[in-house]
Coordinates of C-alpha atoms in Angstrom, one line a residue:
M14 CA 188.9 57.5 79.8
A15 CA 186.9 60.8 79.6
S16 CA 186.9 61.1 83.4
S17 CA 190.7 61.2 83.3
L18 CA 190.7 64.4 81.2
T19 CA 190.9 67.6 83.2
K20 CA 190.6 71.2 82.1
D21 CA 192.6 73.9 83.8
S22 CA 190.4 76.6 85.3
V23 CA 192.0 79.4 83.4
R24 CA 190.9 81.7 80.5
P25 CA 190.7 79.8 77.2
G26 CA 193.6 80.5 74.9
T27 CA 196.1 80.9 77.6
P28 CA 199.0 78.5 77.9
G29 CA 198.0 75.4 79.8
S30 CA 194.3 75.9 79.3
E31 CA 193.9 72.9 76.9
K32 CA 192.5 69.6 78.1
T33 CA 195.1 67.2 79.4
F34 CA 195.5 63.5 80.2
F35 CA 196.8 63.4 83.7
G36 CA 198.7 66.6 83.0
H37 CA 200.0 65.3 79.7
P38 CA 199.1 66.3 76.1
R39 CA 195.6 65.1 75.1
G40 CA 197.1 63.0 72.3
L41 CA 198.6 60.7 74.9
A42 CA 195.0 59.5 75.8
T43 CA 194.5 58.5 72.1
L44 CA 197.8 56.6 72.0
F45 CA 197.3 55.1 75.4
M46 CA 193.9 53.6 74.4
T47 CA 195.2 52.5 71.0
E48 CA 198.1 50.7 72.5
M49 CA 195.9 49.2 75.3
W50 CA 193.5 47.7 72.8
E51 CA 196.2 46.6 70.4
R52 CA 198.0 44.8 73.3
F53 CA 194.6 43.4 74.4
S54 CA 194.2 41.8 71.0
Y55 CA 197.8 40.7 70.7
Y56 CA 198.2 39.2 74.2
G57 CA 194.8 37.6 74.0
M58 CA 195.6 35.8 70.8
R59 CA 199.1 35.0 72.1
A60 CA 197.6 33.4 75.3
L61 CA 195.4 31.2 73.1
L62 CA 197.9 30.3 70.4
P63 CA 200.0 27.5 71.9
L64 CA 196.9 26.0 73.6
Y65 CA 195.0 26.0 70.3
L66 CA 197.9 24.5 68.5
V67 CA 198.1 21.4 70.8
A68 CA 194.3 21.0 71.6
P69 CA 192.4 18.1 70.1
G70 CA 189.7 20.6 69.1
G71 CA 192.4 22.9 67.6
L72 CA 195.2 21.9 65.3
H73 CA 196.3 19.0 67.6
L74 CA 200.0 19.4 66.9
S75 CA 202.9 18.1 69.0
A76 CA 204.3 20.3 71.8
A77 CA 207.5 20.7 69.9
T78 CA 205.8 21.9 66.7
A79 CA 203.5 24.2 68.7
T80 CA 206.5 25.8 70.4
A81 CA 208.3 26.2 67.1
I82 CA 205.3 28.0 65.5
Y83 CA 204.8 30.2 68.6
S84 CA 208.5 31.1 68.7
V85 CA 208.8 31.8 65.0
Y86 CA 205.7 34.0 65.2
L87 CA 207.2 36.0 68.1
S88 CA 210.6 36.4 66.3
L89 CA 208.8 37.6 63.2
V90 CA 206.9 40.3 65.1
Y91 CA 210.1 41.8 66.4
L92 CA 212.0 41.2 63.2
L93 CA 209.4 43.2 61.3
A94 CA 209.7 46.2 63.7
L95 CA 212.9 47.3 61.8
P96 CA 211.3 47.5 58.4
G97 CA 208.1 48.9 60.1
G98 CA 210.2 51.9 61.3
W99 CA 211.8 52.2 57.9
F100 CA 208.3 52.2 56.2
A101 CA 207.1 55.1 58.4
D102 CA 210.3 57.1 57.9
R103 CA 210.4 56.7 54.1
V104 CA 206.9 56.1 52.9
L105 CA 203.8 56.9 55.0
G106 CA 204.9 58.6 58.2
P107 CA 204.1 57.2 61.7
R108 CA 200.5 58.3 61.9
K109 CA 199.3 56.7 58.7
T110 CA 201.5 53.7 59.3
V111 CA 199.9 53.0 62.7
A112 CA 196.4 53.3 61.1
L113 CA 197.4 50.8 58.4
A114 CA 198.9 48.5 61.0
G115 CA 195.7 48.5 63.0
G116 CA 193.7 47.4 60.0
I117 CA 196.1 44.6 59.1
I118 CA 196.1 43.3 62.7
M119 CA 192.3 43.3 62.8
L120 CA 192.2 41.5 59.4
G121 CA 194.7 39.0 60.8
H122 CA 192.6 38.2 63.8
L123 CA 189.5 37.8 61.7
T124 CA 191.4 35.4 59.5
L125 CA 192.4 33.4 62.6
A126 CA 188.7 33.3 63.6
L127 CA 187.8 31.4 60.4
P128 CA 187.3 27.7 61.4
T129 CA 189.8 26.3 58.8
S130 CA 193.4 25.3 59.4
G131 CA 194.3 26.5 55.9
T132 CA 193.8 30.2 56.7
F133 CA 195.4 30.0 60.2
Y134 CA 199.0 30.6 59.1
A135 CA 197.9 33.5 56.8
G136 CA 196.2 35.1 59.8
L137 CA 199.3 34.7 62.0
G138 CA 201.4 36.3 59.2
L139 CA 199.0 39.3 58.9
V140 CA 199.1 39.9 62.7
A141 CA 202.9 39.7 62.7
I142 CA 203.1 42.2 59.8
G143 CA 200.7 44.6 61.5
S144 CA 202.4 44.3 64.8
G145 CA 205.8 45.0 63.2
L146 CA 204.4 48.2 61.5
L147 CA 202.8 49.4 64.8
K148 CA 205.4 48.5 67.4
A149 CA 208.1 51.1 66.9
N150 CA 206.0 53.8 65.4
I151 CA 203.4 54.3 68.1
S152 CA 206.3 54.8 70.6
T153 CA 207.8 57.4 68.3
M154 CA 204.4 59.2 68.2
V155 CA 204.4 59.4 72.0
G156 CA 207.7 61.2 71.8
H157 CA 206.3 63.6 69.3
L158 CA 203.8 64.9 71.9
Y159 CA 206.6 66.6 73.9
D160 CA 209.0 69.4 73.3
G161 CA 212.1 67.4 72.7
P162 CA 214.0 65.0 75.0
D163 CA 214.4 67.6 77.8
D164 CA 210.6 68.1 78.3
P165 CA 210.2 67.2 82.0
R166 CA 206.9 65.4 81.3
R167 CA 208.4 63.0 78.8
D168 CA 209.4 60.2 81.1
G169 CA 206.1 60.4 82.9
G170 CA 204.3 60.2 79.6
F171 CA 206.1 57.0 78.6
T172 CA 205.3 55.6 82.0
L173 CA 201.6 56.2 81.5
F174 CA 201.9 54.7 78.0
Y175 CA 203.6 51.6 79.5
I176 CA 200.7 51.2 81.9
G177 CA 198.4 51.1 78.9
I178 CA 200.4 48.2 77.5
N179 CA 200.1 46.2 80.7
V180 CA 196.4 47.0 81.3
G181 CA 195.7 45.5 77.9
A182 CA 198.0 42.6 78.5
F183 CA 196.5 41.8 81.9
A184 CA 192.8 41.9 80.7
A185 CA 193.3 40.0 77.5
P186 CA 193.9 36.4 78.8
L187 CA 191.1 36.8 81.3
V188 CA 188.6 37.8 78.6
I189 CA 189.8 36.3 75.3
G190 CA 191.4 33.3 77.0
T191 CA 188.3 32.4 78.9
I192 CA 186.1 32.6 75.8
G193 CA 188.6 30.8 73.6
E194 CA 189.2 27.9 76.0
N195 CA 185.7 27.4 77.5
V196 CA 183.4 28.5 74.6
N197 CA 185.1 28.4 71.2
W198 CA 188.7 28.9 70.0
H199 CA 187.7 30.9 66.9
L200 CA 185.3 33.1 68.9
G201 CA 188.3 34.0 71.1
F202 CA 190.3 35.0 68.0
A203 CA 187.3 37.0 66.9
L204 CA 187.2 38.9 70.2
A205 CA 190.9 39.8 69.6
A206 CA 189.7 41.3 66.3
L207 CA 187.0 43.3 68.1
G208 CA 189.6 44.6 70.5
M209 CA 191.8 45.9 67.7
A210 CA 188.8 47.4 65.9
L211 CA 187.9 49.4 69.1
G212 CA 191.5 50.6 69.3
L213 CA 191.5 51.6 65.6
V214 CA 188.2 53.5 65.8
Q215 CA 189.2 55.6 68.8
Y216 CA 192.7 56.2 67.2
L217 CA 191.0 57.6 64.1
L218 CA 188.5 59.7 66.1
G219 CA 191.2 61.0 68.4
G220 CA 193.8 61.7 65.7
R221 CA 193.2 65.4 65.8
H222 CA 195.0 65.5 69.2
L223 CA 198.2 64.0 67.9
S224 CA 201.3 66.0 67.0
E225 CA 201.5 67.3 63.4
R226 CA 205.1 65.8 63.3
S227 CA 203.5 62.3 63.4
S228 CA 202.0 63.0 60.0
E229 CA 205.3 63.9 58.4
V230 CA 207.5 61.5 56.4
P231 CA 211.0 62.3 57.7
T232 CA 213.0 61.1 54.8
P233 CA 210.7 60.3 51.9
L234 CA 211.8 58.0 49.1
S235 CA 212.6 59.7 45.8
A236 CA 210.8 58.5 42.6
E237 CA 213.9 56.5 41.7
E238 CA 214.2 54.9 45.1
K239 CA 210.5 54.0 45.1
A240 CA 210.8 52.3 41.7
A241 CA 214.0 50.4 42.8
T242 CA 212.4 49.3 46.1
L243 CA 209.2 48.0 44.3
R244 CA 211.4 46.2 41.8
K245 CA 213.4 44.4 44.6
A246 CA 210.2 43.6 46.5
A247 CA 208.5 42.2 43.4
M248 CA 211.6 40.1 42.6
W249 CA 211.9 38.5 46.0
A250 CA 208.2 37.9 46.2
G251 CA 208.4 36.3 42.8
V252 CA 211.3 34.1 43.9
A253 CA 209.3 33.0 47.0
V254 CA 206.1 32.2 45.0
V255 CA 208.0 30.2 42.4
F256 CA 210.0 28.3 45.1
Y257 CA 207.0 27.4 47.2
A258 CA 205.0 26.5 44.1
I259 CA 207.7 24.0 43.0
V260 CA 207.9 22.5 46.6
G261 CA 204.2 22.3 46.9
F262 CA 203.4 20.8 43.5
S263 CA 206.2 18.3 43.8
G264 CA 204.6 17.0 47.0
H265 CA 207.5 17.8 49.3
Y266 CA 206.0 20.7 51.2
T267 CA 205.9 20.4 55.0
L268 CA 205.5 23.1 57.6
N269 CA 209.2 23.2 58.1
W270 CA 209.7 24.6 54.6
L271 CA 208.0 27.8 56.1
L272 CA 209.4 27.7 59.6
V273 CA 213.1 27.0 58.9
P274 CA 213.7 30.0 56.5
I275 CA 212.1 32.4 59.0
T276 CA 214.0 30.9 61.9
V277 CA 217.4 31.1 60.1
A278 CA 216.6 34.7 59.0
G279 CA 215.8 35.5 62.7
L280 CA 219.2 34.4 63.7
L281 CA 221.3 35.7 60.7
I282 CA 219.7 39.2 60.3
P283 CA 220.5 40.4 63.9
V284 CA 224.1 39.2 63.4
L285 CA 224.4 40.9 60.0
V286 CA 222.8 44.2 61.2
I287 CA 225.1 44.4 64.3
A288 CA 228.1 43.5 62.1
R289 CA 227.3 46.1 59.5
I290 CA 227.1 48.9 62.2
K291 CA 230.3 47.7 63.9
R292 CA 232.2 47.7 60.5
D293 CA 231.1 51.2 59.6
K294 CA 234.3 53.1 59.0
S295 CA 232.5 56.4 59.5
L296 CA 232.0 55.8 63.3
D297 CA 234.6 57.4 65.5
R298 CA 236.7 55.6 68.1
V299 CA 234.2 56.4 70.9
E300 CA 231.2 55.2 68.9
Q301 CA 233.1 52.0 68.0
S302 CA 233.9 51.4 71.6
K303 CA 230.2 51.8 72.7
M304 CA 229.1 49.4 70.0
S305 CA 231.6 46.8 71.3
A306 CA 230.0 47.2 74.7
Y307 CA 226.5 47.1 73.2
I308 CA 227.3 43.6 71.7
W309 CA 227.6 42.3 75.3
F310 CA 224.2 43.6 76.2
F311 CA 222.7 42.4 72.9
V312 CA 223.9 38.8 73.3
A313 CA 222.8 38.8 77.0
A314 CA 219.3 40.1 76.0
A315 CA 219.0 37.4 73.3
V316 CA 219.7 34.7 76.0
F317 CA 217.3 36.3 78.4
W318 CA 214.4 36.5 75.9
M319 CA 215.1 32.9 74.7
I320 CA 214.0 31.7 78.1
Y321 CA 211.6 34.4 79.1
D322 CA 209.3 34.1 76.0
Q323 CA 208.9 30.4 76.8
G324 CA 206.5 31.6 79.5
G325 CA 203.9 31.7 76.8
S326 CA 204.8 28.4 75.1
T327 CA 206.8 25.8 77.1
L328 CA 205.3 26.8 80.5
S329 CA 201.8 27.2 79.1
I330 CA 201.9 23.8 77.4
F331 CA 203.2 22.2 80.6
A332 CA 200.4 23.9 82.6
D333 CA 197.8 22.5 80.2
S334 CA 198.9 18.9 80.6
S335 CA 200.7 18.7 83.9
A336 CA 199.5 21.3 86.4
K337 CA 196.5 21.7 88.8
N338 CA 195.1 24.9 87.4
S339 CA 193.1 25.7 90.5
V340 CA 193.3 27.8 93.7
F341 CA 191.5 26.7 96.8
G342 CA 189.5 24.3 94.6
W343 CA 188.5 26.9 92.1
E344 CA 189.6 26.0 88.6
F345 CA 190.7 28.6 86.0
P346 CA 191.7 28.5 82.3
V347 CA 195.3 27.9 81.5
S348 CA 195.6 31.1 79.5
W349 CA 195.1 33.1 82.8
Y350 CA 198.7 32.4 83.7
Q351 CA 199.6 35.0 81.0
S352 CA 198.0 37.7 83.2
V353 CA 200.4 37.1 86.0
N354 CA 203.3 38.9 84.4
P355 CA 201.5 42.2 83.5
V356 CA 199.9 42.5 86.9
L357 CA 203.3 41.9 88.5
I358 CA 204.9 44.5 86.2
M359 CA 202.4 47.1 87.2
A360 CA 203.0 46.3 90.9
L361 CA 206.8 46.1 90.8
A362 CA 207.8 48.6 88.2
P363 CA 207.3 51.7 90.5
V364 CA 209.2 49.8 93.2
F365 CA 212.2 49.3 90.9
A366 CA 212.0 52.9 89.7
W367 CA 212.1 54.1 93.3
L368 CA 214.9 51.6 94.2
W369 CA 217.2 52.7 91.4
L370 CA 216.7 56.4 92.4
A371 CA 217.3 55.7 96.1
L372 CA 220.5 53.8 95.4
N373 CA 221.6 56.5 92.9
R374 CA 221.3 59.2 95.6
R375 CA 223.5 57.1 97.8
G376 CA 226.0 56.4 95.0
K377 CA 225.2 52.7 95.1
E378 CA 223.1 52.2 92.0
P379 CA 224.3 49.0 90.1
S380 CA 225.9 49.6 86.7
T381 CA 224.1 48.5 83.6
A382 CA 226.3 45.5 83.3
V383 CA 225.5 44.4 86.9
K384 CA 221.7 44.9 86.2
F385 CA 222.0 42.7 83.0
A386 CA 224.0 40.1 84.9
S387 CA 221.3 40.0 87.6
G388 CA 218.5 39.6 85.0
L389 CA 220.3 36.7 83.4
I390 CA 220.9 34.9 86.7
L391 CA 217.2 35.5 87.6
I392 CA 215.9 34.1 84.4
G393 CA 218.2 31.1 84.8
A394 CA 217.0 30.7 88.4
S395 CA 213.4 30.7 87.1
F396 CA 214.2 27.6 85.0
F397 CA 216.0 25.9 87.8
L398 CA 212.8 26.5 89.8
F399 CA 210.9 24.9 86.8
L400 CA 212.7 21.7 87.5
A401 CA 210.6 21.2 90.7
P402 CA 207.2 21.0 88.9
L403 CA 208.8 18.9 86.1
A404 CA 209.9 16.4 88.7
I405 CA 206.4 16.4 90.3
A406 CA 204.9 15.7 86.9
D407 CA 207.4 13.0 86.1
G408 CA 206.3 11.3 89.4
G409 CA 202.8 11.0 88.0
H410 CA 201.3 13.9 89.9
K411 CA 199.9 17.3 88.9
A412 CA 202.1 20.3 89.9
A413 CA 200.5 23.0 92.0
A414 CA 199.6 26.3 90.2
M415 CA 201.7 28.3 92.7
W416 CA 204.9 26.7 91.2
L417 CA 204.1 28.4 87.9
V418 CA 203.2 31.7 89.6
A419 CA 206.5 31.6 91.4
I420 CA 208.4 31.0 88.1
Y421 CA 206.6 34.0 86.5
F422 CA 207.4 36.1 89.5
V423 CA 211.1 35.4 89.3
Q424 CA 211.0 36.1 85.5
T425 CA 209.2 39.4 86.0
V426 CA 211.8 40.6 88.5
G427 CA 214.5 39.6 85.9
E428 CA 212.6 41.5 83.2
L429 CA 212.6 44.7 85.2
T430 CA 216.4 44.5 85.5
V431 CA 216.8 43.9 81.7
S432 CA 214.0 45.4 79.6
P433 CA 213.7 49.0 80.7
V434 CA 217.5 49.2 81.3
G435 CA 218.1 47.8 77.8
L436 CA 215.8 50.3 76.2
S437 CA 217.5 53.2 78.0
V438 CA 221.1 52.0 77.3
T439 CA 220.2 51.5 73.6
T440 CA 219.2 55.1 73.2
K441 CA 222.3 56.3 75.1
M442 CA 224.8 54.2 73.2
A443 CA 223.5 54.5 69.7
P444 CA 225.9 56.1 67.2
A445 CA 224.5 59.4 65.9
K446 CA 224.3 57.9 62.4
Y447 CA 222.1 55.1 63.6
A448 CA 220.1 56.9 66.3
S449 CA 216.7 56.2 64.7
Q450 CA 217.5 52.6 63.9
M451 CA 218.9 51.4 67.2
M452 CA 215.5 50.7 68.8
G453 CA 214.8 48.3 66.0
V454 CA 218.2 46.7 66.7
W455 CA 217.3 46.2 70.3
F456 CA 214.1 44.4 69.2
L457 CA 216.3 42.1 67.1
A458 CA 217.7 40.6 70.4
V459 CA 214.2 39.3 71.0
T460 CA 214.1 38.0 67.5
A461 CA 217.4 36.1 68.0
G462 CA 216.3 34.6 71.3
D463 CA 212.9 33.4 70.0
A464 CA 214.5 32.1 66.7
T465 CA 216.9 30.0 68.8
T466 CA 213.9 28.5 70.7
G467 CA 212.2 27.9 67.3
L468 CA 215.2 26.2 65.8
L469 CA 215.5 23.9 68.9
S470 CA 211.8 22.9 68.6
I471 CA 212.1 22.4 64.8
A472 CA 215.0 20.0 65.5
G473 CA 212.6 18.0 67.6
V474 CA 214.0 19.1 71.0
D475 CA 211.3 18.7 73.7
L476 CA 211.7 21.9 75.8
N477 CA 209.6 20.4 78.6
K478 CA 212.3 17.8 79.5
T479 CA 214.3 18.2 82.6
G480 CA 217.7 18.0 80.9
I481 CA 217.1 20.8 78.3
V482 CA 215.4 23.0 81.0
A483 CA 218.5 22.6 83.2
L484 CA 220.8 23.2 80.3
Q485 CA 219.1 26.5 79.4
A486 CA 219.1 27.6 83.1
A487 CA 222.8 26.9 83.4
L488 CA 223.5 28.8 80.1
A489 CA 221.7 31.9 81.4
V490 CA 223.4 31.8 84.8
A491 CA 226.8 31.3 83.1
A492 CA 226.2 34.2 80.8
G493 CA 225.2 36.4 83.8
V494 CA 228.3 35.4 85.7
A495 CA 230.5 36.2 82.6
I496 CA 229.0 39.7 82.3
W497 CA 229.5 40.3 86.0
M498 CA 233.2 39.1 85.8
Y499 CA 233.8 41.4 82.8
R500 CA 231.7 44.3 84.1
K501 CA 234.7 46.7 84.5
R502 CA 235.8 46.1 81.0
V503 CA 232.3 46.6 79.7
K504 CA 232.0 49.8 81.7
E505 CA 235.3 51.1 80.1
L506 CA 234.0 50.4 76.6
M507 CA 230.8 52.3 77.4
G508 CA 232.8 55.5 77.9
D509 CA 230.7 58.4 79.3
V510 CA 227.4 56.3 79.3
H511 CA 226.3 55.4 82.8

């Protein structure tokens, strides 16, 4: 990205004479590239994961078990974003935490690259832990590059950062997916490790351009708190080790002994966190009202992500077994479908940004509740659309690739009415006391949605069956209609937030 760095033609030492990244602080280039490579490794591995789980040359599991593992893995990544933010705030600070996270992710991918099934789940766990540590903290560091929330460059900086995410997500299935499917699964996972290694190296080399605030530990643990935290961690780790040792040595261990507790935690923890904030007596009446409104958005987001994230599992497994993965006679790897969403995001995000501004100038911009309702109806519509290729496959034929592309297109449009809007409304509606924690709470909606999918799969539900697909589609549309019907009430609860 050296060619993207410009130097103002003014005397050194004067304001604005430092090198910039498209007019933004030089540190943004470091974080852009770190996130791009991290997303390259993450989405590459994610594109391969469900296919490897069901492949005869992989773990050769059933579609239901593969979907359960995939969903539990995703829910764990987002669940760990909350303690990941806490760890940076109380122990290492964001900058060191992100470096540690990169190392753990790289180690996780290398573990996945080992040609043994025994180490596979350990590798997944390491990638989930590393992603949880990195996810919230690297975004925080982007914010540190600017002079507070009123810096006019701030929104543009996050937009560039978002492009980095999608560039990595777009390229990963094309490179890692192709190698993994056509050459060797474990070589694909090794390429993901290489991607994270490149990101980590340039992060360490470019660290001098980052804000000094990123090295600070905002609220460090006292010696007593550290000792108490270590005691609790050791106690719970000991309980887990003893429990699984008993289950294992007694001959009763199955994969569900691992999946079910994580899935249940993925459902219970979001509920408990939201309930704890809502019951906090120190929140004033306005903050309580905003939290009541936020619960509507949280539940809506959980339903949305429950269906949306099946684009990498249910739809991918269907494509692997029941679709013609070719265009004009040219065949392509199944994992390439995972590049459709990021390229559509890059194409459509500027259109949506322009549309909201244009409607706002005319006083016609939809409210947050209407945007969420639209997103839910669209994600439901995508699964109603899924019924067509399912019917084609049930008739003994292969469904055309464009059916799947159409489904991903509808889901992406829905994502653009929910995801950026949800991030924005989370920051606006957060009670002052929980301002730094609410982004982690937003990620818990993804956890709840994916945990629901995981629980259905663990129960043996085949998510590629017409009935369950139609039921999920109807649930999403019904939730969207409910939010639209109660939009005025939700708007009242939101108070001064627009």
